[in-house]
PDB file of C-alpha atoms in Angstrom:
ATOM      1  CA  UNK T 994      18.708  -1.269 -10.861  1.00 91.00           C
ATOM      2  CA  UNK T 995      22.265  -1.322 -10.139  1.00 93.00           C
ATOM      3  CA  UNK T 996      23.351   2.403 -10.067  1.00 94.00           C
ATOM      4  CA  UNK T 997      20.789   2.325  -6.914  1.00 95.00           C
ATOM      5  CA  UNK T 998      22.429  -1.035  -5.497  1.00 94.00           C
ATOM      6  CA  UNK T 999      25.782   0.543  -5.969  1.00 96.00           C
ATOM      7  CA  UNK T1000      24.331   3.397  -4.326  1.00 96.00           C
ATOM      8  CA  UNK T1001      22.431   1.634  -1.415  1.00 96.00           C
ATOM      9  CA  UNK T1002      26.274  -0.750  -0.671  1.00 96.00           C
ATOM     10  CA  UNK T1003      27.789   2.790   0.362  1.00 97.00           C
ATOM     11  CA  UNK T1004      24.730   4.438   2.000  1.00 97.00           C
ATOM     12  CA  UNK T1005      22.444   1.623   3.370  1.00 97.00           C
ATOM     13  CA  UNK T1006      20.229   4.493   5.024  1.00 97.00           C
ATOM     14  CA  UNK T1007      19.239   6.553   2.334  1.00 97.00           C
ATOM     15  CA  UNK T1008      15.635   6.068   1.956  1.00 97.00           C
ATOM     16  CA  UNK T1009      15.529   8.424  -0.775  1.00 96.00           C
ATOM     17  CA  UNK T1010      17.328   5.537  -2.886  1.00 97.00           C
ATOM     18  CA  UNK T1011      15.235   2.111  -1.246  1.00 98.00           C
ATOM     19  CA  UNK T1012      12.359   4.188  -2.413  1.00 98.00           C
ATOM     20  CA  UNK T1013      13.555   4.866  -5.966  1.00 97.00           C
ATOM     21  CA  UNK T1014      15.152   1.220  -6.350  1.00 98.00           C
ATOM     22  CA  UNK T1015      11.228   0.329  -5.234  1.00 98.00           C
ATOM     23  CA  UNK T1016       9.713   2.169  -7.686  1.00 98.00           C
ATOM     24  CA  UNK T1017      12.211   0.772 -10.370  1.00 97.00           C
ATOM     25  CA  UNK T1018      10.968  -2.443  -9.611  1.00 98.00           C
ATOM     26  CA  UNK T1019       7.328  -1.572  -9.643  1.00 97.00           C
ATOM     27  CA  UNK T1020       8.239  -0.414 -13.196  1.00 96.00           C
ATOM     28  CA  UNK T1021       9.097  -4.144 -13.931  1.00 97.00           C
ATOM     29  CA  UNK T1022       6.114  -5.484 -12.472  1.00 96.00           C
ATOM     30  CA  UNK T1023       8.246  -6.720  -8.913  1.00 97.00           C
ATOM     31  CA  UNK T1024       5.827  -5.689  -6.908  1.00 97.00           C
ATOM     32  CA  UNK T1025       6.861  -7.569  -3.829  1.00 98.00           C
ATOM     33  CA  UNK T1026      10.319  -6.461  -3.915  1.00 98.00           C
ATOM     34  CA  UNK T1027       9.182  -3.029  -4.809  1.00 98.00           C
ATOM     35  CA  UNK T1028       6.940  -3.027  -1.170  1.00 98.00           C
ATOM     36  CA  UNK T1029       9.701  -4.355   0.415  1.00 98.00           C
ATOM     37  CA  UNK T1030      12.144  -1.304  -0.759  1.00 98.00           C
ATOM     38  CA  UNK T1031       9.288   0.884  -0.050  1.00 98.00           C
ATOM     39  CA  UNK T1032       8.833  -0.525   3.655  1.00 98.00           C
ATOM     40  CA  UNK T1033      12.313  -0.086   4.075  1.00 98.00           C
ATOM     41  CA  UNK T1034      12.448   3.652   2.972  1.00 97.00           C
ATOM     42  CA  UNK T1035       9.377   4.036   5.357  1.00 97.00           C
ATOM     43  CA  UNK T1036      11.111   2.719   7.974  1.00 97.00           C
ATOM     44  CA  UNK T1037      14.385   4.887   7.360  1.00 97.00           C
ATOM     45  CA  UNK T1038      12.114   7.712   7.627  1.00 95.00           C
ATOM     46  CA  UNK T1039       9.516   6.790  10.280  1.00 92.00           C
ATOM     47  CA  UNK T1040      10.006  10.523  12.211  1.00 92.00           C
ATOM     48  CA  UNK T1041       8.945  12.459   8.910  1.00 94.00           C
ATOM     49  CA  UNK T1042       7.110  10.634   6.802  1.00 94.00           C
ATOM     50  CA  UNK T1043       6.257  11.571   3.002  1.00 95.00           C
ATOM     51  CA  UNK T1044       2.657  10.923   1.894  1.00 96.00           C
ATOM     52  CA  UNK T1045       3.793  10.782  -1.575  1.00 96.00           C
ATOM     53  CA  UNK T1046       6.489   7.966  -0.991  1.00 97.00           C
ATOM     54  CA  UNK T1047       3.574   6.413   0.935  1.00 97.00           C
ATOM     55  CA  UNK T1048       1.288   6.531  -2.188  1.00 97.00           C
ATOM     56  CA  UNK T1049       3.899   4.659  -4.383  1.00 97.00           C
ATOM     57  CA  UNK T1050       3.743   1.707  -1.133  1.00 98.00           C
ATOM     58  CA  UNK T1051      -0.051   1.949  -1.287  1.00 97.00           C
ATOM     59  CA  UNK T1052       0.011   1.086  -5.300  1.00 96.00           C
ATOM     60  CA  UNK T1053       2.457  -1.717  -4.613  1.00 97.00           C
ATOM     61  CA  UNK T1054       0.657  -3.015  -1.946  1.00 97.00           C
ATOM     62  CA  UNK T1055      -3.095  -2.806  -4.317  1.00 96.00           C
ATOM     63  CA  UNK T1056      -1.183  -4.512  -6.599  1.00 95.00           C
ATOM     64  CA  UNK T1057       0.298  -7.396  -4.168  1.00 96.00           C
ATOM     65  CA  UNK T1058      -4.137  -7.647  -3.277  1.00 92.00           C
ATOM     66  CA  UNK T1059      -3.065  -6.650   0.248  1.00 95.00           C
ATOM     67  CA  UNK T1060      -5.844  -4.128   0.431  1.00 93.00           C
ATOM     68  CA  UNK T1061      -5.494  -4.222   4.307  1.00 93.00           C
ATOM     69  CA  UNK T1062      -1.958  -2.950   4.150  1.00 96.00           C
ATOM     70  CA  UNK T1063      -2.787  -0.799   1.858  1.00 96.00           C
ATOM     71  CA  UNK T1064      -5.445   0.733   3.593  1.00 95.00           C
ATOM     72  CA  UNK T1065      -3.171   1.143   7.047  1.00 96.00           C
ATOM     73  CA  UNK T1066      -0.478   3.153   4.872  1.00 97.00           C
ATOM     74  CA  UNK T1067      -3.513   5.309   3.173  1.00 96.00           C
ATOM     75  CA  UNK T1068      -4.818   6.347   6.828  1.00 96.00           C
ATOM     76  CA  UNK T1069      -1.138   7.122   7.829  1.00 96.00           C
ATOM     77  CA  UNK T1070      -0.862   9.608   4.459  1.00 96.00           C
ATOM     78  CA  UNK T1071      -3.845  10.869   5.243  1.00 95.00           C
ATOM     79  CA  UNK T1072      -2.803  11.895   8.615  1.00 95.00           C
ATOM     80  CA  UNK T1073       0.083  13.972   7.229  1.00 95.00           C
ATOM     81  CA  UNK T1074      -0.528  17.792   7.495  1.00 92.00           C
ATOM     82  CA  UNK T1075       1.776  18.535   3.739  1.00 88.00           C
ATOM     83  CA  UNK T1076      -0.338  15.751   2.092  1.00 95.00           C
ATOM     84  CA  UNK T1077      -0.261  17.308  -1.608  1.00 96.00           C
ATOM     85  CA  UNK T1078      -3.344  17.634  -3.798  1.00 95.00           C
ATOM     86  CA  UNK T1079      -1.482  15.101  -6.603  1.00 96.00           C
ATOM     87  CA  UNK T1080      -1.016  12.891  -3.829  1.00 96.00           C
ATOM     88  CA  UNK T1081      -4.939  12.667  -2.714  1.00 96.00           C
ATOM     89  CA  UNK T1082      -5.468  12.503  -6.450  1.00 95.00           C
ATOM     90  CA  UNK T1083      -3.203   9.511  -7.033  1.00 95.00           C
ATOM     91  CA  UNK T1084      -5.114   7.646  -3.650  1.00 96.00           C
ATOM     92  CA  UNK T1085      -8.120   8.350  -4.770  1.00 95.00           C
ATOM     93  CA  UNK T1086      -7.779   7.070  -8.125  1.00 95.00           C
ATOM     94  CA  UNK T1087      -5.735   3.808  -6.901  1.00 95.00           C
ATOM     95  CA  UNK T1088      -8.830   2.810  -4.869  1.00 95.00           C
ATOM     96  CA  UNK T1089     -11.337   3.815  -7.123  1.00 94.00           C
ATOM     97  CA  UNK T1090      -9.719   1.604  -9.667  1.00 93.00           C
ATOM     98  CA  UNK T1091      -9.131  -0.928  -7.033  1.00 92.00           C
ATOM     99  CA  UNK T1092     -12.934  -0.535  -6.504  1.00 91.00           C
ATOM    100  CA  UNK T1093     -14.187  -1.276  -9.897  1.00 90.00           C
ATOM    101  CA  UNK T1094     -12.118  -4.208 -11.008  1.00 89.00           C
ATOM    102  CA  UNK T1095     -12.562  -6.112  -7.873  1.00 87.00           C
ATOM    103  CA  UNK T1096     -16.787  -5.084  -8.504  1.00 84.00           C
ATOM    104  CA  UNK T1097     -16.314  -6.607 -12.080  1.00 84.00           C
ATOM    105  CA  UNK T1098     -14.576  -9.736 -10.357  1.00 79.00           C
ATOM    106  CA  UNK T1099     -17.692 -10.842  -7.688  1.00 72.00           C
ATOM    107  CA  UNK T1100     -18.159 -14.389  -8.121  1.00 73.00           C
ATOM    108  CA  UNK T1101     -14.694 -15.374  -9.578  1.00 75.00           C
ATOM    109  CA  UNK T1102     -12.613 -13.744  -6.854  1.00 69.00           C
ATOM    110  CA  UNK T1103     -12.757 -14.745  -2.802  1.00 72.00           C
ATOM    111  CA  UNK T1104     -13.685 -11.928  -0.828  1.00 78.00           C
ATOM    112  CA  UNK T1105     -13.850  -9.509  -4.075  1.00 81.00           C
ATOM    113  CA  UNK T1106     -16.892  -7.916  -2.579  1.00 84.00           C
ATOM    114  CA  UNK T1107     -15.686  -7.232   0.657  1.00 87.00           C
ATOM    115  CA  UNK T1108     -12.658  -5.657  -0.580  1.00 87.00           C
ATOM    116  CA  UNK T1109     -14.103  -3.600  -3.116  1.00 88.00           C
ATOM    117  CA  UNK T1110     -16.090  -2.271  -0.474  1.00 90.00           C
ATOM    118  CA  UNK T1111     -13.013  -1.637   1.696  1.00 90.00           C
ATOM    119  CA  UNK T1112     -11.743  -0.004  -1.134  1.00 92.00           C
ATOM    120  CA  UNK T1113     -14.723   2.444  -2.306  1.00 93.00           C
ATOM    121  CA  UNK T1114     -14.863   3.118   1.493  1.00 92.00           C
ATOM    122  CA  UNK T1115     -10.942   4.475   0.969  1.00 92.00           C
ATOM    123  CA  UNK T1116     -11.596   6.241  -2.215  1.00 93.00           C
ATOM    124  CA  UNK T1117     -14.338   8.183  -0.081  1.00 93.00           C
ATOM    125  CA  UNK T1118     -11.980   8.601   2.894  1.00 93.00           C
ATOM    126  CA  UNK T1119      -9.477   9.737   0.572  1.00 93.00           C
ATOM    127  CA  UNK T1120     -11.871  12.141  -1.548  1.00 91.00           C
ATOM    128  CA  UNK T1121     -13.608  13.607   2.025  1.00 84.00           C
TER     129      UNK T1121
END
């Protein structure tokens, strides 16, 4: 992490490095400060956005169990004219997954069945 907090103390407004320093810490299971890198990249970049950076946010966020979020950053990747095949792929399977563990989790989870249905309902979005 600290060749990209070396790098971020001399150019604060390189998104290209908030989202690799967020993906670093999704590697080590920081999923809260990875979304918040990731939010910040987003926001460095708000005129052209990148579906694939906004794939990485939507696996933080599926991992945080804000599915809302999530789902507001998959519509906005969706929306993207470039949006890549591997990206679609990498949605897709992120909600499908999200899907069948929170189906597997009904009746030991609040609200697992409503957001496994917002999340199949993605996974079709996403596969349309």
């Amino acid at each position: 992490l600290e060749p990209y907090t070396q790098s971020l103390e001399l150019n604060p407004r390189d998104a290209r490095t908030w989202h690799r320093r967020g993906l670093a810490l999704g590697h080590l299971d920081r999923l809260a400060e990875a979304a918040r890198h990731f939010a910040k990249a987003e926001e460095l970049t708000e005129s052209s956005p990148d579906a694939g950076r906004l794939a990485d946010f939507v696996n933080a966020l599926v991992g945080l169990g804000r599915f809302e979020d999530a789902g507001d950053k998959t519509q906005k990747a969706l929306s993207l004219p470039d949006i890549s095949d591997d990206v679609l792929g990498n949605l897709a399977y992120t909600w499908r997954a999200v899907a069948t563990a929170l189906r597997g989790a009904v009746g030991q989870r609040k609200h697992a069945d409503e957001d496994a249905s917002l999340a199949e309902r993605w996974a079709a979005a996403v596969e349309a």
